Amino acid sequence: MLVFPQDSNLTKHTNLPDLPACFQLSVLPWTPCIYLWLASPFYILYLKKNNRGYIMMSILNRIKTVLGLMLWIVCWTDLFSSFHEMSQNQSKPPIYFVTPLIVGMTMLLATFLIQYERLKGVQSSGVLFIFWTISVLCAIVPFRSKIVYQNGVEDKLRFTMFYIYFGLTLIQLILSCFNEKPPLFLSVVTDPNACPEITAGFLSKMTFWWFTSMAIKGYKSPLENKDLWLLNKQDSSELVVPNLLNEWEVEKSKLPTQLYICPGAEPNHMSVSPEEEEEEEEVLLSKWKEVRQPSFLRALLRAFGPYFLIGSAFKLLQDLITFVNPQLLRLLIDFTKQTNAPLWWGYSLAFLMFGTSLLQTLILHQHFQYCFVTGMRLRSGIIGAIYRKALAITNEAKRSSTVGEVVNLMSVDAQRFMDLTTFLNMLWSAPLQIILALFFLWQNLGPSVLAGVAVMVLLIPFNAFIAMKTRTYQVEQMKHKDDRIKLMNEILNGIKVLKLYAWEVSFKEKILQIRQKELTVLRKTAYLSALSTMAWTSAPFMVALTTFAVYVTVDEKNVLDAEKAFVSLSLFNILRFPLNMLPQVISSIVQASVSLKRIQDFLSHDELDPESVDRRNNASGNGADVINGTFSWAKQDQATLDNINVMVPQGSLLAVVGHVGCGKTSLVSALLGEMEKQEGQISIRGSVAYVPQQAWIQNATLRDNILFGRPYVEQRYRCVLEACALTPDLEVLPGGDQTEIGEKGINLSGGQRQRVSLARALYSEADVYLLDDPLSAVDAHVAKHIFDNVIGPEGALKGKTRILVTHGISFLPQVDNILVMVDGRVSEMGSYQDLLKQNGAFAEFLRNYSLEDIIEDDESVRLSSVCCRQMSIMSNDLENPKKMSRRRRCSERKHPESPTEKKEPKLEKLIQAETAETGRVKFKVYWEYAKAVGPFLSLFICFLYGCQSAASIGANFWLSEWTNDAQHNRTQDQVSMRVGVYAALGISQGVLVMFSSFTLALGKIQAARKLHQTLLDNKFHTPQSFFDTTPIGRIINRFSKDIYVIDEVLPSTILMFLGTFFASLSTMIVIICSTPIFALVIGPLALIYFFVQRFYVATSRQLKRLESVSRSPIYSHFSETITGTSVIRAYGRNAAFVLMSDMKVDENQKSYYPGIVSNRWLGVRIEFIGNCIVLFAALLAVIGKDKLSPGLVGLSVSYALQVTMSLNWMVRMTSDLESNIVAVERVKEYSETQTEAPWIVTDKQPPPDWPPKGNVEFADYSVRYREGLDLVLRNISLKVEGGEKIGIVGRTGAGKSSMTLCLFRLLEAADGEIVIDEVKISEIGLHDLRSKLTIIPQEPVLFSGTLRMNLDPFEKYSDEEVWKALELSHLKRFVSNQTSKLDLECCEGGENLSVGQRQLVCLARALLRKTRILVLDEATAAVDLETDDLIQSTIRTQFEDCTVFTIAHRLNTIMDYTRVLVLDKGQIAEFDTPTNLIAQKGIFYGMAKDAGLA
C-alpha cells in the first residue's frame, strides 16, 4: 500500500516527481495526528501540575478556536461525502473513511488543547506549533500534486475541501507564532525588570530571541547591575534550597538516627588515648557492621533529576539527528555522479541538509540550556545547604574543617558540580555516538574501519599519559606560585622596612629565583601541551589515513570513491568529539565524587542542640542558673568545665576572674549553648546579648554593625555611642557612622572594634548580658569610662543581669559578686570584701597581678593601666598584637594627613575603588603583548599556522583527486603514490602544528618573563606613598591572578583562537575553490557574523565582569558568618543571615544566568550562519554539478558541515581573548607607576667611610606626605653634633615619625635641605644614603627565611660578627638553644618568635650595621618593660659615639639624653636639655608631670 519499488519511477527518476495517491491519503495526513495523540496525554499531565493562572479569552484565542472547529467540519464533510457516495453505490476504498475520521478527531483534540492551555495560563504552545508545522509540511505534497494535475479533477468537492483545509492549517500555523496575553494574577506583569523568558513565545524560546534586547543594550553601553533581569522564580534560592533540603531530610530520616556517626569526629580523638580509641571502635563495629551515611547524591537526584532528564531527552534526539547529515552527504555525492538525475532531487537534498542542521542546532542548545540551568540550581542549592549547616554545626565539627575548607566547599566543590552537569549526559551519549558512528562506518568501509579505530584507541593512553604528566607539573607549578606569592606578600607588607634598610636587591633576587623555577616548569608543560595539540589535530587525519590505506590495500576490488571517502571523513569527525570528551567526563566525575563526599560529610555533621539551654522563664527568679553543669567542647573530650554551680540573681553584676586558660570563656560559651552539655542544666531568663573576647565586625557600615538588624532609633543610638565612647572616633572616621568597615574590621583599631561590639550589645536591649573581657583591648581611661557608663553599678545596663569576664582588677570592688575560676571549676564566689577575707585563690590572684598594693584612688589609674597592659599582653596571645598595633598606627597616621576631608560631610570610601575596565580593549594592549612575545616571533607563529592550514587543505584536495580516480578507472597502478602523498601532506601538517605550538610556547614564556620582570622592577622602585594608598591585595592581585593569566590562560586562548580562525578561513577557501560563486554569499554572511559577534562580545564580557564582582561577596559574607556564628546565634539572627546569603547568591546568579543564555543566543545565531554555509555549498554543488567532480562536492560540503563548530568557538575565543588580554593591561598599568629617586647616583657617590662624624643639619626643612596634602613639617631648622643623643617627643600627629622618614628620604623634601657631614642627602642615591643610616623600627618586621637571612640578607658579615651581635642583643642564649642555630627558620612575619624577641632581632640588625647615625622609633605597646630596658642599656653602651634620634613614648627613657626636641603641629616648640625644659614649665613639663617624672 505504501511506496513500492516499482513506484520509484514515479518519484525519483522523473522531472515531475510525485508520491502515489495512496501514500498521500494515508501516511501524510496521519503523521501529525499520530504525533499529537502521542504527545497530548503527557502534555495534559504536565499542564495539570504546572498551573499558571488562566488567560482571558482574547480575539486571537477565539480565532484559533473557530478555525479549529472549521477544520473539524472540513474533515467531516469529506467523511460524510464518502458516506453519501457509498449510499449511491460508488464504493470507495476504506482509506477515504479512515483518514477524514482520524484527522477530524485530531482537530477536535487540537481545539480542546487550545482552550485547555488558555485555562492553564500557557501563553504560547510548543506542542501545537509543532503539530501545525507538521500538518502544513505534510499537506504541501498533495497541494503540489493537485496543482500539477489539476486539468482533470473529477472530485470537485474533495478538491475544494482540501484547499480550504490547507489554507486553514497555514493560518493556524501563523497564528500559533503569536503570543497570548500573560495570565491574570501573575507577578511578572507588575515587575518592571522581569525576565522576558517567562512571557516569551515558543519560537522565541527555541531561538533565544527574547535575549536580543539585552544584547542590544549591552552593545550600546556597558551593562550595569540595574540592567539585569530578575531571576526566574524557579531558579531562586527561596525555592531551590528548601526543595533540596527537604529531599536531604528525607534521606536522613531513612537511616535510624543512632546509625550515622558524625564523620568530623575522627580527627579529634587527640585527647583520648589510642587504646581507648581502639576499644571504642571495636564496640562500634560490633554494633553494626557498616556505618552508613545518608546519601546526598540521592537527594540531589530527586531534587534536580526530573528537570535534568528533559535536557537528556533533547540530547538523545540530537545524537540521532547528527547521523542524518552524513547519509544525506552520501546521497548528494551519489546525485552528482549520475548524469541524468533530476535537479529537484538535488535541491531537496540541499534543503534537507539545511533543515536537519537547523533542527540539530535548536535541539542541542535546548539541551545545553537545561543542563546549565540545572547546574545553576545545583550551585544555589549546595551553597544554601552548606550555609544553613554552617550556622548550626557544633564546635567539634567546626574544628574538623577550617574556615578555608568550608569556603572551598562552597566555591570549588559547588563549582565542580556546576561544571559537571554540562558534561554529565556525555556519559551515555558518547558511547551511543561511538557505537552509531562505528555501525555506519562498518557499512561504508567494512572491517578496515577497525584499523582507524585502533589508532584512536592507541591515542587515548598517549593523551592520558600527557594529562598525568601535566597534572604533576601543574602541582609543582602551583607550589612555586604559592611560594612566590607568599614571599611577595611579605615583601609588600614589609616594604617600608626593606626601603629603610636598602635591602630591595636581595629580595628581588629571591623572587626572581622562584620565578625562574616556575618558568622552567611552565616550559615543560608548554612542550607537553604542544605534543597533545599535535595528537589532537592530527588524530582525525591519522585515522582517515590508516583506514583508507588498509581499505585500498586489503582487496584489489576495493575502490575508494568520493562517497566512501567523504562520508567516512564526516563520520570520523563526529567520532572525534565523544572520544576526546570521554576521558574528560570521567575525570570530572571523579573530581565531583570527591566533592560530593566532602559536602556529604559536612552536611552530616552534628548540630548544636537548641534545647540545651532553657530559655523559658525559670522559677528561681534568677537571671541565669547553671546547676551541676559539666561541659566539654566535643563529645569525647574530657570536660572543660566540671561540676559548675552558678546562680546569677536577676539584675546583678557578676565578675568572672581567673588565670589565662582556666575556663572563663568556656563558661560564657556554655551559657550560650555552644558547648556539649554532658550533664546538669542551664537556664537563662529572657534574651541574650553577647560581646565576644575578639570583637566580630561585619563588612558593613559602622551603624549597621551597631544596629545589627534592629530598627534605628536616633535617641537611643546616640546614647549608646556616647556610653561606649565612640563619639570621638566617629569624628575621626571619614564618613562618620556611615563609614564602611573593611573585612574583619580592618580599618578600626582593636579598641574601636571592641567598643563597636559592646555598642551592639547595648543597643540590642536584651535581658542578660554576657561580656567576655570587653575591656582588654581598650586603653585604661577608656576602660574606666566604659565601666562607669555601661557595665558598672551606675551604667546604662544597671538593672540587667550582667556577667563580665575581666582582667581589670581595679573594677572588682564595684561589682556585686565575683566568681573565681581555677582549672575549669568554680573555686570561690562572693563579694569583693568576702573573698579578700577568705584569703583563698582570689587573694592570691590579686597578689600575683598587682605589682604593688593597689590603692583605690585616682593615682592608681596609671598603675592599673600598666597592670592592664601586662595582663592584656598575656591574655592577648590569641589576638596577634603586631597586627593590632600596626592597624592602630595606620589608622592614627592616616587621619592627621587630611584635615581637609573632615570638613566635607561627603562619605569617603575606605580606598578608591579599583577601576574595572569597560568597553573594548584597545589595540595597543595586543601590541604590548606582541612586543613582549617579540614582533618577529609573533609573525612567525601566524605564518606557521597558515602553513599548517595549507597542508591540511592540500591533503584533503589530494584526497578528492584520489577519489576521482574511481570514475576514470585508473585505480590500482596509482594506489601507492596516492597513499604516499596523502600521508606526506598529513604528517607535514602534524609536524607544522607541533612547530607552531613550540614557537608559541617559547613566545609565551618570553612574554611572561618580560612582563613579570618589568612589574617587579617597578614595584621595588615605587615610592612608599604608593603603598600607603593602595591596598596590598590589589598589588598582590597583579602578581598572582594577572600573571597567572599571562602565564597560562592567555597563551592557550591565543592557541585556540588561531586554530579556529585558520580552520574557518580554510573552509571558506575550500568552498570558494570548488564553487567560486560562493564568494558572493560570503559577504552578507560575514556581515551578520560580525554583528552577532560584536553584540555578543560586548554583552558577555560585561556579564562576566558583573558575575565575578558579585561572586566574592558570597564567599566573604560566608567566611564572616563562620567566624561570627556564636554572635549570630546569641542574638538569634540566623534567619536574617540565611536570607542575606540567599540574596547574595541570587544576586550572583542574576548575572550568571544571562551569561549562559548569551552563549546559547550566540550559538543559535552563529550555527545558523554555519547552516547557511552548508546550504549554499550544497546548492551551488547541485547547480554546478556538470562542471564539478564528485570528489570536490564531497570536499566542499564536508568542510561546510564542520565549519559551525569553528565559527562558534572563534567567537568564544575572541571574547575570552578580550577578557584575558586585560591582564596585560593591568600589569602594564602597575609597571608604569611613578618611581622614586635612583638607588645609586654614580657621579655623586659619597666616600665609603661617610658619614665620619655624624653631624646632622636640618635647614629650613618642610615636607608633606603626598601632593595636594598639607605640610607635616614646617620650616624646621636645627643642628645636631656627632655623638649627641636627641629625644623627639610630641602628641600623636605632631610629625615625630615624619622626621625620621625624612632622614631616609621615604618622604622627599617640599623645600629646604638635610645635610649630613657636608653631604646634601637629596643629591646622592637612595641606597647610598639608607645603607649608612640605621633604624630600629616601631614594630619589628621579620621575613620568612633563616634568622641569618633576616639579620644579614647580603651575607656581608662573618658568622662571628653575627653571633657577637646576637650576644649584645641578649638573643644568644635563645638562638644557641635551637637545634638549627643561625639557620632557625622564621615563619611568616616571625610568628614563631615572641614580640619581644622580634624587637631584639631588630636590635641585632642595628648592631651588625653599626652606622654613625641611629634612629630609634620606640615601640608603643608591644614590648614588655623588661625587653625595653635591655634595648635601652644596649644602645647606651654600644652606640656611645653615634648620633641617636629617639622617638619617645615613655619619657623615662630620654631623661638622660643630651637634648630633647618637642614638636607641635609640625614645628619646633622647644629644643633644649631635659632639665632646662622642665625648668621652663612648657609643653615638656606638662608631659613629664603626667608621667609622674616631674
Coordinates of C-alpha atoms in Angstrom, one line a residue, residues 696-1122:
W696 CA 33.4 40.3 65.5
I697 CA 32.8 43.1 63.0
Q698 CA 30.9 42.7 59.8
N699 CA 31.9 44.2 56.5
A700 CA 29.1 46.9 56.6
T701 CA 28.8 50.4 57.8
L702 CA 29.5 51.2 61.4
R703 CA 25.9 52.0 62.0
D704 CA 24.7 48.6 60.6
N705 CA 27.3 46.9 62.9
I706 CA 25.7 48.5 65.9
L707 CA 22.1 48.2 64.9
F708 CA 22.6 44.5 63.9
G709 CA 19.2 44.3 62.2
R710 CA 17.2 46.3 64.9
P711 CA 15.3 49.4 63.8
Y712 CA 17.1 52.7 64.1
V713 CA 16.1 55.0 67.0
E714 CA 18.0 58.2 66.9
Q715 CA 17.8 59.0 70.6
R716 CA 18.8 55.5 71.8
Y717 CA 21.5 55.2 69.2
R718 CA 23.2 58.5 70.3
C719 CA 23.1 57.4 74.0
V720 CA 24.8 54.1 73.1
L721 CA 27.6 55.8 71.1
E722 CA 28.1 58.2 74.0
A723 CA 28.3 55.4 76.6
C724 CA 30.7 53.3 74.5
A725 CA 33.0 56.4 74.0
L726 CA 32.5 56.1 70.2
T727 CA 31.5 59.7 69.6
P728 CA 35.1 61.0 69.3
D729 CA 36.0 58.1 67.0
L730 CA 33.2 59.0 64.6
E731 CA 34.6 62.4 64.2
V732 CA 37.9 60.9 63.0
L733 CA 36.4 58.3 60.7
P734 CA 36.0 59.7 57.1
G735 CA 32.3 59.0 56.8
G736 CA 31.1 59.2 60.4
D737 CA 28.8 56.3 61.3
Q738 CA 28.3 55.6 57.6
T739 CA 31.9 54.7 57.1
E740 CA 32.2 51.3 55.6
I741 CA 34.2 48.9 57.8
G742 CA 36.5 46.6 55.9
E743 CA 36.6 42.8 56.3
K744 CA 37.3 41.8 59.9
G745 CA 37.1 45.4 60.9
I746 CA 40.4 46.1 59.3
N747 CA 40.1 49.9 59.4
L748 CA 39.3 50.1 63.1
S749 CA 41.8 49.8 65.8
G750 CA 41.5 46.9 68.2
G751 CA 39.9 49.1 70.9
Q752 CA 37.4 50.6 68.5
R753 CA 36.4 47.1 67.3
Q754 CA 35.8 46.1 70.9
R755 CA 33.7 49.2 71.6
V756 CA 31.6 48.7 68.5
S757 CA 30.9 45.1 69.6
L758 CA 29.9 46.4 73.0
A759 CA 27.7 49.1 71.5
R760 CA 25.9 46.4 69.5
A761 CA 25.1 44.5 72.8
L762 CA 24.0 47.7 74.5
Y763 CA 21.7 48.7 71.6
S764 CA 20.0 45.3 71.5
E765 CA 18.3 45.8 74.9
A766 CA 18.5 42.2 75.9
D767 CA 17.8 40.8 79.4
V768 CA 21.1 39.0 80.0
Y769 CA 24.5 40.4 79.0
L770 CA 27.4 38.1 78.6
L771 CA 30.6 40.2 78.3
D772 CA 33.7 38.3 77.6
D773 CA 36.6 40.5 78.5
P774 CA 35.4 43.6 76.6
L775 CA 37.9 45.9 78.4
S776 CA 41.2 44.2 77.4
A777 CA 41.7 45.9 74.1
V778 CA 41.0 49.4 75.1
D779 CA 43.2 51.9 76.9
A780 CA 42.9 52.4 80.6
H781 CA 41.0 55.7 80.7
V782 CA 38.5 54.4 78.1
A783 CA 38.1 51.2 80.1
K784 CA 37.2 53.3 83.1
H785 CA 34.7 55.4 81.1
I786 CA 33.0 52.3 79.7
F787 CA 32.8 50.6 83.1
D788 CA 31.3 53.7 84.6
N789 CA 28.9 54.4 81.8
V790 CA 27.9 51.0 80.7
I791 CA 28.7 48.0 82.8
G792 CA 29.1 49.4 86.3
P793 CA 26.5 49.9 89.0
E794 CA 25.7 53.4 87.7
G795 CA 26.0 52.4 84.0
A796 CA 23.4 52.1 81.2
L797 CA 22.9 48.4 82.0
K798 CA 22.0 48.7 85.7
G799 CA 19.1 46.5 86.5
K800 CA 20.0 44.0 83.8
T801 CA 21.7 40.7 84.5
R802 CA 25.4 41.1 83.6
I803 CA 28.2 38.5 83.5
L804 CA 31.6 40.2 83.0
V805 CA 34.8 38.3 82.3
T806 CA 37.6 40.6 83.2
H807 CA 41.3 41.0 83.9
G808 CA 41.0 44.6 85.2
I809 CA 41.5 44.4 88.9
S810 CA 40.5 48.0 89.5
F811 CA 36.9 47.3 88.7
L812 CA 36.4 44.4 91.0
P813 CA 35.4 46.4 94.2
Q814 CA 32.4 47.8 92.3
V815 CA 30.8 44.5 91.2
D816 CA 28.0 42.6 93.1
N817 CA 29.6 39.2 93.0
I818 CA 32.9 37.7 91.9
L819 CA 33.3 34.2 90.6
V820 CA 36.9 32.9 90.7
M821 CA 37.7 30.0 88.4
V822 CA 40.6 27.6 88.7
D823 CA 41.1 24.9 86.1
G824 CA 37.5 24.6 84.9
R825 CA 36.0 24.6 88.4
V826 CA 34.4 27.4 90.5
S827 CA 36.9 27.8 93.3
E828 CA 35.0 30.5 95.2
M829 CA 32.3 33.0 94.8
G830 CA 31.2 36.1 96.8
S831 CA 31.6 39.8 97.0
Y832 CA 35.0 41.6 96.9
Q833 CA 35.3 42.0 100.6
D834 CA 34.2 38.4 101.5
L835 CA 36.8 37.0 99.1
L836 CA 39.6 39.2 100.5
K837 CA 38.8 37.9 104.0
Q838 CA 38.8 34.3 102.9
N839 CA 42.4 34.7 101.7
G840 CA 42.0 32.0 99.1
A841 CA 42.6 31.7 95.4
F842 CA 41.3 35.2 94.8
A843 CA 43.6 37.0 97.2
E844 CA 46.5 35.1 95.7
F845 CA 45.3 36.2 92.2
L846 CA 45.3 39.8 93.3
R847 CA 48.8 39.5 94.7
N848 CA 50.1 38.0 91.5
Y849 CA 48.7 40.6 89.4
S850 CA 49.3 43.8 91.3
L851 CA 52.9 44.9 91.2
E852 CA 52.5 46.9 94.3
D853 CA 49.5 47.1 96.6
I854 CA 46.6 48.7 94.9
I855 CA 45.3 51.9 96.5
E856 CA 41.8 52.7 95.4
D857 CA 42.2 56.3 94.2
D858 CA 43.0 58.3 91.1
E859 CA 46.7 57.9 91.5
S860 CA 46.3 54.2 90.9
V861 CA 44.7 54.6 87.4
R862 CA 48.0 54.8 85.7
L863 CA 49.5 51.9 87.6
S864 CA 46.4 49.8 87.0
S865 CA 46.7 50.7 83.3
V866 CA 50.2 49.1 83.4
C867 CA 48.8 46.0 85.0
C868 CA 46.0 46.0 82.5
R869 CA 48.5 46.3 79.7
Q870 CA 50.6 43.5 81.1
M871 CA 47.6 41.3 81.6
S872 CA 46.2 42.2 78.2
I873 CA 49.5 41.2 76.7
M874 CA 49.2 37.8 78.4
S875 CA 45.6 37.4 77.5
N876 CA 46.0 38.6 74.0
D877 CA 48.2 35.7 72.9
L878 CA 45.4 34.9 70.6
E879 CA 45.0 38.3 69.1
N880 CA 48.2 38.9 67.4
P881 CA 49.4 42.2 68.9
K882 CA 51.6 43.1 65.9
K883 CA 48.7 43.4 63.6
M884 CA 46.8 45.3 66.2
S885 CA 49.4 47.8 66.7
R886 CA 50.1 48.2 63.0
R887 CA 46.5 48.8 62.2
R888 CA 46.1 51.1 65.1
R889 CA 49.0 53.1 63.9
C890 CA 47.8 53.2 60.4
S891 CA 44.5 54.5 61.5
E892 CA 46.2 57.1 63.6
R893 CA 48.5 58.1 60.8
K894 CA 46.1 58.3 58.1
H895 CA 43.8 60.8 59.8
P896 CA 46.1 63.7 60.6
E897 CA 47.3 63.7 57.0
S898 CA 44.0 65.0 55.7
P899 CA 42.3 67.6 57.9
T900 CA 40.6 68.9 54.8
E901 CA 38.5 65.8 54.3
K902 CA 36.8 66.2 57.7
K903 CA 35.0 69.4 56.8
E904 CA 33.2 68.0 53.9
P905 CA 30.5 65.6 55.1
K906 CA 30.6 63.5 51.9
L907 CA 31.0 59.8 52.5
E908 CA 34.6 58.7 51.9
K909 CA 35.1 55.1 50.8
L910 CA 37.9 53.4 52.6
I911 CA 40.1 53.3 49.5
Q912 CA 39.5 54.4 45.9
A913 CA 37.5 51.7 44.2
E914 CA 39.5 49.7 41.7
T915 CA 38.6 50.8 38.2
A916 CA 37.0 48.0 36.2
E917 CA 37.8 48.3 32.5
T918 CA 34.7 48.8 30.4
G919 CA 34.3 48.8 26.7
R920 CA 36.5 47.4 24.0
V921 CA 40.1 46.6 24.7
K922 CA 42.4 48.9 22.8
F923 CA 44.6 47.6 20.0
K924 CA 47.6 49.0 21.9
V925 CA 47.2 46.3 24.5
Y926 CA 47.5 43.5 21.9
W927 CA 50.5 45.2 20.5
E928 CA 52.1 45.4 24.0
Y929 CA 51.7 41.6 24.3
A930 CA 53.0 41.0 20.8
K931 CA 56.1 43.2 21.7
A932 CA 56.6 41.1 24.8
V933 CA 56.5 37.9 22.8
G934 CA 58.7 39.5 20.2
P935 CA 57.3 41.1 17.0
F936 CA 59.2 38.8 14.7
L937 CA 58.2 35.7 16.6
S938 CA 54.6 36.7 16.6
L939 CA 54.6 37.0 12.8
F940 CA 56.4 33.7 12.5
I941 CA 53.8 32.0 14.7
C942 CA 51.0 33.3 12.4
F943 CA 53.0 32.1 9.3
L944 CA 53.4 28.6 10.8
Y945 CA 49.6 28.4 11.4
G946 CA 49.0 29.5 7.8
C947 CA 51.3 26.7 6.6
Q948 CA 49.6 24.1 8.7
S949 CA 46.2 25.0 7.3
A950 CA 47.7 24.9 3.8
A951 CA 49.0 21.4 4.4
S952 CA 45.6 20.3 5.7
I953 CA 43.8 21.7 2.7
G954 CA 46.4 20.2 0.4
A955 CA 45.8 16.8 1.9
N956 CA 42.1 17.0 1.5
F957 CA 42.3 18.2 -2.1
W958 CA 44.6 15.3 -2.8
L959 CA 42.0 13.0 -1.3
S960 CA 39.3 14.5 -3.6
E961 CA 41.6 13.9 -6.6
W962 CA 42.3 10.4 -5.4
T963 CA 38.6 9.6 -5.2
N964 CA 38.0 10.9 -8.7
D965 CA 40.3 8.1 -10.0
A966 CA 37.4 5.7 -9.3
Q967 CA 35.3 7.3 -12.0
H968 CA 38.0 7.1 -14.7
N969 CA 39.1 3.6 -13.7
R970 CA 42.7 4.3 -13.4
T971 CA 42.9 2.9 -9.9
Q972 CA 45.3 0.2 -9.0
D973 CA 48.5 1.5 -10.6
Q974 CA 48.5 4.7 -8.6
V975 CA 47.4 3.5 -5.2
S976 CA 50.8 3.6 -3.5
M977 CA 51.5 7.0 -5.0
R978 CA 48.1 8.4 -3.8
V979 CA 48.6 6.9 -0.3
G980 CA 52.2 8.2 -0.1
V981 CA 51.4 11.8 -1.0
Y982 CA 48.3 11.9 1.2
A983 CA 50.4 10.6 4.1
A984 CA 53.2 13.1 3.5
L985 CA 50.9 16.0 3.4
G986 CA 49.1 14.9 6.5
I987 CA 52.2 14.2 8.5
S988 CA 53.7 17.5 7.5
Q989 CA 50.6 19.2 8.8
G990 CA 51.1 17.4 12.2
V991 CA 54.8 18.5 12.3
L992 CA 53.8 22.1 11.5
V993 CA 51.2 22.1 14.3
M994 CA 53.9 20.9 16.7
F995 CA 56.3 23.6 15.5
S996 CA 53.8 26.3 15.8
S997 CA 52.8 25.2 19.3
F998 CA 56.5 25.1 20.3
T999 CA 57.2 28.6 19.0
L1000 CA 54.1 29.8 20.7
A1001 CA 55.3 28.2 23.9
L1002 CA 58.7 29.9 23.6
G1003 CA 57.0 33.2 22.9
K1004 CA 54.6 32.9 25.8
I1005 CA 57.5 32.1 28.2
Q1006 CA 59.4 35.1 27.0
A1007 CA 56.4 37.4 27.4
A1008 CA 55.6 36.0 30.8
R1009 CA 59.2 36.6 31.9
K1010 CA 59.4 40.2 30.5
L1011 CA 56.0 41.3 31.9
H1012 CA 56.7 40.0 35.3
Q1013 CA 60.2 41.4 35.3
T1014 CA 59.1 44.9 34.5
L1015 CA 56.3 44.8 37.0
L1016 CA 58.7 43.6 39.7
D1017 CA 61.3 46.2 38.9
N1018 CA 58.8 48.9 39.0
K1019 CA 57.3 47.8 42.3
F1020 CA 60.6 47.8 44.0
H1021 CA 61.3 51.3 42.8
T1022 CA 57.9 52.7 43.7
P1023 CA 57.8 55.4 46.4
Q1024 CA 56.4 54.5 49.8
S1025 CA 53.4 56.8 49.4
F1026 CA 52.0 54.4 46.7
F1027 CA 52.0 51.5 49.1
D1028 CA 50.2 53.7 51.7
T1029 CA 47.3 54.5 49.4
T1030 CA 47.0 51.2 47.5
P1031 CA 45.7 48.1 49.3
I1032 CA 48.2 45.3 49.3
G1033 CA 45.6 42.9 48.0
R1034 CA 45.3 44.9 44.8
I1035 CA 49.1 44.7 44.1
I1036 CA 49.2 41.0 45.1
N1037 CA 46.4 40.5 42.6
R1038 CA 48.6 41.8 39.8
F1039 CA 51.3 39.4 40.8
S1040 CA 49.0 36.3 41.3
K1041 CA 45.8 36.5 39.2
D1042 CA 47.0 38.6 36.3
I1043 CA 50.5 37.0 36.0
Y1044 CA 48.7 33.6 36.1
V1045 CA 46.5 34.6 33.2
I1046 CA 49.5 35.8 31.3
D1047 CA 51.4 32.6 32.1
E1048 CA 48.8 30.0 31.4
V1049 CA 45.3 31.2 30.3
L1050 CA 46.2 33.8 27.6
P1051 CA 48.5 31.6 25.6
S1052 CA 46.0 28.7 25.4
T1053 CA 43.3 31.2 24.4
I1054 CA 45.5 32.5 21.6
L1055 CA 46.3 29.0 20.5
M1056 CA 42.6 28.1 20.3
F1057 CA 41.8 31.4 18.6
L1058 CA 44.5 31.0 15.9
G1059 CA 43.4 27.4 15.4
T1060 CA 39.7 28.2 14.9
F1061 CA 40.4 31.3 12.9
F1062 CA 42.5 29.3 10.4
A1063 CA 40.0 26.5 10.3
S1064 CA 37.2 28.8 9.4
L1065 CA 39.4 30.5 6.9
S1066 CA 40.4 27.2 5.2
T1067 CA 36.7 26.2 5.0
M1068 CA 35.9 29.4 3.1
I1069 CA 38.9 28.9 0.8
V1070 CA 37.9 25.3 0.0
I1071 CA 34.3 26.1 -0.8
I1072 CA 35.4 29.1 -2.9
C1073 CA 37.9 26.9 -4.8
S1074 CA 35.3 24.3 -5.7
T1075 CA 32.4 26.7 -6.3
P1076 CA 33.8 30.2 -6.9
I1077 CA 30.3 31.8 -7.0
F1078 CA 30.2 31.1 -3.2
A1079 CA 32.3 34.3 -2.7
L1080 CA 29.1 36.3 -3.3
V1081 CA 27.4 34.7 -0.3
I1082 CA 30.3 35.2 2.0
G1083 CA 29.9 39.0 2.1
P1084 CA 26.4 39.1 3.7
L1085 CA 27.1 36.1 6.0
A1086 CA 30.3 37.7 7.2
L1087 CA 28.4 40.9 8.0
I1088 CA 25.8 39.1 10.0
Y1089 CA 28.6 37.1 11.7
F1090 CA 30.5 40.3 12.6
F1091 CA 27.4 42.0 14.0
V1092 CA 26.4 39.0 16.2
Q1093 CA 30.0 38.7 17.3
R1094 CA 30.2 42.3 18.4
F1095 CA 26.9 42.2 20.2
Y1096 CA 27.8 39.1 21.9
V1097 CA 31.4 40.1 22.9
A1098 CA 30.3 43.4 24.3
T1099 CA 27.4 41.9 26.4
S1100 CA 29.1 38.7 27.6
R1101 CA 32.3 40.5 28.6
Q1102 CA 30.4 42.8 30.8
L1103 CA 28.2 40.0 32.2
K1104 CA 31.4 38.1 33.1
R1105 CA 32.7 41.1 34.9
L1106 CA 29.4 41.6 36.8
E1107 CA 29.4 37.9 37.7
S1108 CA 32.9 37.9 39.1
V1109 CA 32.2 41.1 41.0
S1110 CA 29.1 39.7 42.6
R1111 CA 30.7 36.3 43.3
S1112 CA 33.2 37.4 46.0
P1113 CA 30.6 38.8 48.4
I1114 CA 29.1 35.4 48.7
Y1115 CA 32.3 33.9 50.0
S1116 CA 33.4 36.9 52.1
H1117 CA 30.0 37.0 53.7
F1118 CA 30.2 33.3 54.3
S1119 CA 33.6 33.3 56.0
E1120 CA 32.5 36.3 58.0
T1121 CA 29.5 34.4 59.1
I1122 CA 31.5 31.3 60.1

